[in-house]
């Protein structure tokens, strides 16, 4: 299986629309020769409207509501995101789960709404440090995937991001063995849930940097990255993308 890798930058609550547009312009110009990687920018909602990027560049929202419209102050619907030209929506990020208390049931509704709107969910899963130390990593992944992907027709357009909570924004990266084991578990669970599922991207996220990207992208089962901190800086983001492109070209 040689899926085209994805490098996605999750900006979180960083960059105004003007800053975002200038970042994207600079980055795209530096990466015009990229042919084997899909590059995704996930700005805050306010930056999404003006983000018209040509493939292999795409934009993503960082969240959405599952209802189409209504009295949901502060929320954004799938069709609003769609009209901005985004292709992807990040869902179930650990900050949404742990800071904003999103439940697996909500995440499941969002995944379905995003698919119904012909966009692609990037569903994030991952264990906390306590859960890892208690030997519950696989259990947590199973529960998040089982509930987040409950009662779907197929997993065709879904991207999964394995992001151990303890590695997000901490500078601590999961080691190769931990990443490989977790990715193997994710794929095993997906197969159990949807036996016909295949060719699903499973990204790694958690303190990915220029210095560890080459090693991590070669871990079996890793089809790309979801990057927070290092996606905010032109040099780091382009460097990681180039590394993934180079490694991918070697496999072709
Ligand atoms: P990080 O964030 O790269 O800053 O660890 C990853 C993420 O939150 O997706």
Short mmCIF file of C-alpha atoms and ligand atoms in Angstrom, two decimals:
data_model
loop_
_atom_site.label_atom_id
_atom_site.label_comp_id
_atom_site.label_asym_id
_atom_site.label_seq_id
_atom_site.Cartn_x
_atom_site.Cartn_y
_atom_site.Cartn_z
CA UNK A 1 0.00 0.00 0.00
CA UNK A 2 1.58 3.25 -1.07
CA UNK A 3 -0.90 6.02 -0.34
CA UNK A 4 -0.07 9.55 -1.37
CA UNK A 5 1.06 11.10 1.92
CA UNK A 6 -0.70 14.05 3.53
CA UNK A 7 1.00 16.88 5.40
CA UNK A 8 -1.63 18.90 7.26
CA UNK A 9 -0.96 22.05 9.28
CA UNK A 10 -3.41 22.67 12.11
CA UNK A 11 -2.97 26.34 12.95
CA UNK A 12 -5.30 26.18 15.97
CA UNK A 13 -6.07 29.73 17.13
CA UNK A 14 -3.19 31.40 15.30
CA UNK A 15 -2.92 33.84 12.37
CA UNK A 16 -5.39 36.53 11.33
CA UNK A 17 -6.87 36.20 7.82
CA UNK A 18 -4.19 38.56 6.44
CA UNK A 19 -1.36 36.71 8.16
CA UNK A 20 -2.80 33.40 7.00
CA UNK A 21 -3.15 34.48 3.37
CA UNK A 22 0.41 35.73 3.28
CA UNK A 23 1.69 32.52 4.93
CA UNK A 24 -0.14 30.38 2.37
CA UNK A 25 1.08 32.45 -0.57
CA UNK A 26 4.69 32.19 0.55
CA UNK A 27 4.45 28.49 1.38
CA UNK A 28 2.69 27.53 -1.86
CA UNK A 29 5.30 29.43 -3.90
CA UNK A 30 8.09 27.59 -2.13
CA UNK A 31 6.42 24.23 -2.71
CA UNK A 32 5.29 24.61 -6.32
CA UNK A 33 7.33 21.59 -7.42
CA UNK A 34 5.71 19.23 -4.90
CA UNK A 35 4.10 16.30 -6.73
CA UNK A 36 3.74 13.40 -4.35
CA UNK A 37 2.27 14.94 -1.20
CA UNK A 38 -1.12 16.52 -0.47
CA UNK A 39 -0.61 19.63 1.64
CA UNK A 40 -3.45 20.89 3.83
CA UNK A 41 -3.75 24.24 5.61
CA UNK A 42 -6.22 24.34 8.50
CA UNK A 43 -6.64 27.98 9.54
CA UNK A 44 -9.16 29.29 12.04
CA UNK A 45 -12.63 29.72 10.46
CA UNK A 46 -11.95 33.40 9.74
CA UNK A 47 -9.01 32.50 7.53
CA UNK A 48 -10.87 29.90 5.52
CA UNK A 49 -12.89 32.20 3.29
CA UNK A 50 -9.98 33.65 1.37
CA UNK A 51 -7.99 30.47 1.12
CA UNK A 52 -8.27 29.51 -2.50
CA UNK A 53 -5.47 27.03 -3.10
CA UNK A 54 -4.94 24.75 -6.12
CA UNK A 55 -4.17 21.01 -5.71
CA UNK A 56 -1.96 19.52 -4.33
CA UNK A 57 -2.80 22.18 -1.73
CA UNK A 58 -6.09 22.02 0.17
CA UNK A 59 -7.74 23.77 3.05
CA UNK A 60 -9.45 22.34 6.10
CA UNK A 61 -11.68 23.61 8.87
CA UNK A 62 -10.72 22.74 12.43
CA UNK A 63 -14.23 21.83 13.54
CA UNK A 64 -17.89 22.12 12.53
CA UNK A 65 -21.41 21.58 13.82
CA UNK A 66 -23.47 18.65 12.64
CA UNK A 67 -26.67 20.63 12.06
CA UNK A 68 -27.15 22.45 8.80
CA UNK A 69 -28.41 25.66 10.41
CA UNK A 70 -30.17 26.87 13.54
CA UNK A 71 -29.81 28.59 16.87
CA UNK A 72 -26.26 27.45 17.63
CA UNK A 73 -24.38 30.58 18.60
CA UNK A 74 -20.72 30.39 17.73
CA UNK A 75 -21.01 27.35 15.50
CA UNK A 76 -20.29 26.81 11.79
CA UNK A 77 -22.07 24.34 9.47
CA UNK A 78 -20.64 22.05 6.83
CA UNK A 79 -22.18 24.02 3.94
CA UNK A 80 -20.55 27.22 5.24
CA UNK A 81 -17.20 25.45 5.20
CA UNK A 82 -17.93 23.96 1.80
CA UNK A 83 -18.63 27.37 0.30
CA UNK A 84 -15.20 28.52 1.45
CA UNK A 85 -13.70 25.84 -0.78
CA UNK A 86 -12.38 23.61 2.00
CA UNK A 87 -12.06 19.89 1.33
CA UNK A 88 -11.36 18.59 4.81
CA UNK A 89 -12.61 19.09 8.38
CA UNK A 90 -10.53 18.14 11.41
CA UNK A 91 -12.78 16.48 14.01
CA UNK A 92 -12.27 15.18 17.52
CA UNK A 93 -8.95 16.94 18.03
CA UNK A 94 -7.72 16.34 21.57
CA UNK A 95 -8.21 20.02 22.41
CA UNK A 96 -11.86 19.75 21.33
CA UNK A 97 -12.24 16.60 23.41
CA UNK A 98 -10.32 17.68 26.50
CA UNK A 99 -10.63 21.49 26.63
CA UNK A 100 -14.12 21.84 25.16
CA UNK A 101 -15.59 18.56 26.36
CA UNK A 102 -16.69 17.12 23.03
CA UNK A 103 -18.09 13.63 23.36
CA UNK A 104 -17.62 10.71 21.00
CA UNK A 105 -21.32 10.94 20.17
CA UNK A 106 -20.95 14.56 19.03
CA UNK A 107 -17.87 13.66 17.05
CA UNK A 108 -19.77 10.84 15.35
CA UNK A 109 -22.55 13.23 14.33
CA UNK A 110 -19.96 15.63 12.95
CA UNK A 111 -18.19 12.90 10.97
CA UNK A 112 -21.50 11.94 9.37
CA UNK A 113 -22.43 15.55 8.61
CA UNK A 114 -19.06 16.20 6.98
CA UNK A 115 -19.37 13.10 4.79
CA UNK A 116 -22.95 13.97 3.89
CA UNK A 117 -21.63 17.35 2.73
CA UNK A 118 -19.04 15.65 0.51
CA UNK A 119 -16.11 16.85 2.59
CA UNK A 120 -13.49 14.62 4.17
CA UNK A 121 -13.20 14.27 7.93
CA UNK A 122 -9.78 14.01 9.56
CA UNK A 123 -10.78 12.16 12.71
CA UNK A 124 -8.27 12.50 15.55
CA UNK A 125 -7.83 9.81 18.16
CA UNK A 126 -5.27 9.31 20.88
CA UNK A 127 -4.66 8.40 24.48
CA UNK A 128 -3.63 10.58 27.43
CA UNK A 129 -0.45 9.85 29.37
CA UNK A 130 -2.45 8.30 32.24
CA UNK A 131 -4.23 6.00 29.83
CA UNK A 132 -0.95 4.96 28.21
CA UNK A 133 0.67 4.30 31.57
CA UNK A 134 -2.34 2.23 32.61
CA UNK A 135 -1.84 0.09 29.47
CA UNK A 136 -5.11 1.32 27.96
CA UNK A 137 -3.85 2.77 24.69
CA UNK A 138 -5.49 0.20 22.41
CA UNK A 139 -8.71 0.25 24.43
CA UNK A 140 -8.94 4.02 24.13
CA UNK A 141 -8.26 3.94 20.38
CA UNK A 142 -10.88 1.23 19.98
CA UNK A 143 -13.48 3.12 21.92
CA UNK A 144 -12.83 6.43 20.12
CA UNK A 145 -12.90 4.77 16.69
CA UNK A 146 -15.89 2.57 17.47
CA UNK A 147 -17.96 5.49 18.72
CA UNK A 148 -16.63 8.15 16.38
CA UNK A 149 -17.29 5.96 13.34
CA UNK A 150 -20.51 4.33 14.56
CA UNK A 151 -23.16 3.39 11.98
CA UNK A 152 -21.54 4.65 8.82
CA UNK A 153 -22.00 3.28 5.31
CA UNK A 154 -18.29 3.13 4.57
CA UNK A 155 -15.01 4.70 5.58
CA UNK A 156 -14.08 5.66 2.03
CA UNK A 157 -13.34 9.35 2.45
CA UNK A 158 -12.10 9.30 6.02
CA UNK A 159 -8.63 10.22 7.23
CA UNK A 160 -7.57 9.16 10.72
CA UNK A 161 -4.95 11.04 12.74
CA UNK A 162 -3.32 9.21 15.62
CA UNK A 163 -2.27 11.89 18.08
CA UNK A 164 -1.14 10.80 21.53
CA UNK A 165 -2.36 13.60 23.80
CA UNK A 166 0.90 13.61 25.76
CA UNK A 167 2.87 14.39 22.59
CA UNK A 168 0.75 17.32 21.42
CA UNK A 169 2.47 20.66 21.85
CA UNK A 170 4.85 19.19 24.45
CA UNK A 171 7.98 18.68 22.35
CA UNK A 172 7.82 15.00 23.33
CA UNK A 173 7.32 12.75 20.32
CA UNK A 174 6.14 9.19 20.49
CA UNK A 175 9.02 6.90 19.57
CA UNK A 176 8.96 4.85 16.38
CA UNK A 177 7.86 1.69 18.13
CA UNK A 178 4.99 3.44 19.92
CA UNK A 179 3.87 5.04 16.67
CA UNK A 180 4.05 1.78 14.73
CA UNK A 181 2.15 -0.14 17.39
CA UNK A 182 -0.57 2.49 17.62
CA UNK A 183 -0.94 2.70 13.84
CA UNK A 184 -1.16 -1.08 13.62
CA UNK A 185 -3.86 -1.03 16.30
CA UNK A 186 -5.79 1.68 14.46
CA UNK A 187 -5.77 -0.32 11.23
CA UNK A 188 -6.74 -3.53 13.00
CA UNK A 189 -9.66 -1.78 14.71
CA UNK A 190 -10.79 -0.17 11.43
CA UNK A 191 -10.77 -3.59 9.74
CA UNK A 192 -12.77 -5.11 12.57
CA UNK A 193 -15.32 -2.31 12.40
CA UNK A 194 -15.52 -2.09 8.61
CA UNK A 195 -14.00 -5.23 7.05
CA UNK A 196 -14.17 -3.74 3.57
CA UNK A 197 -12.18 -0.68 4.59
CA UNK A 198 -8.85 -0.31 2.88
CA UNK A 199 -6.48 2.45 1.75
CA UNK A 200 -7.30 4.65 4.70
CA UNK A 201 -4.76 7.33 5.54
CA UNK A 202 -3.56 7.18 9.12
CA UNK A 203 -1.55 10.29 9.98
CA UNK A 204 0.69 10.79 12.98
CA UNK A 205 0.51 13.98 15.02
CA UNK A 206 2.32 15.17 18.13
CA UNK A 207 5.42 17.37 18.09
CA UNK A 208 6.34 16.61 14.49
CA UNK A 209 9.29 18.84 13.55
CA UNK A 210 11.85 19.13 10.74
CA UNK A 211 14.28 17.14 12.89
CA UNK A 212 12.07 14.07 13.38
CA UNK A 213 9.95 14.07 10.21
CA UNK A 214 12.25 11.86 8.14
CA UNK A 215 12.32 9.15 10.77
CA UNK A 216 8.60 9.29 11.57
CA UNK A 217 7.37 9.24 7.97
CA UNK A 218 9.23 5.96 7.46
CA UNK A 219 7.50 4.22 10.34
CA UNK A 220 5.33 1.48 8.78
CA UNK A 221 1.69 2.52 8.63
CA UNK A 222 2.32 6.29 8.79
CA UNK A 223 0.75 8.03 5.78
CA UNK A 224 1.58 11.60 6.72
CA UNK A 225 1.37 14.12 9.52
CA UNK A 226 -1.00 16.42 11.34
CA UNK A 227 1.22 19.23 12.58
CA UNK A 228 0.49 21.97 15.10
CA UNK A 229 3.35 24.21 16.24
CA UNK A 230 5.72 23.51 13.36
CA UNK A 231 2.99 24.28 10.81
CA UNK A 232 2.97 27.95 11.81
CA UNK A 233 6.44 28.63 10.52
CA UNK A 234 7.12 28.72 6.77
CA UNK A 235 10.57 27.20 7.08
CA UNK A 236 9.57 24.27 9.31
CA UNK A 237 6.40 23.49 7.40
CA UNK A 238 8.07 23.55 3.99
CA UNK A 239 11.00 21.54 5.32
CA UNK A 240 8.71 18.80 6.70
CA UNK A 241 6.73 18.73 3.44
CA UNK A 242 9.93 18.41 1.40
CA UNK A 243 11.15 15.59 3.61
CA UNK A 244 7.90 13.68 3.10
CA UNK A 245 8.10 14.31 -0.67
CA UNK A 246 11.69 13.04 -0.82
CA UNK A 247 10.96 9.90 1.19
CA UNK A 248 7.84 9.22 -0.90
CA UNK A 249 9.79 9.60 -4.16
CA UNK A 250 12.22 6.94 -3.00
CA UNK A 251 9.37 4.46 -2.71
CA UNK A 252 7.99 5.05 -6.23
P1 LIG B 1 1.91 19.80 17.77
O1 LIG B 1 0.32 19.68 17.61
O2 LIG B 1 2.52 19.47 16.43
O3 LIG B 1 2.15 21.24 18.18
O4 LIG B 1 2.31 18.84 18.82
C1 LIG B 1 -0.25 18.64 16.89
C2 LIG B 1 -1.75 18.79 16.83
O5 LIG B 1 -2.33 19.33 17.77
O6 LIG B 1 -2.40 18.39 15.86
#
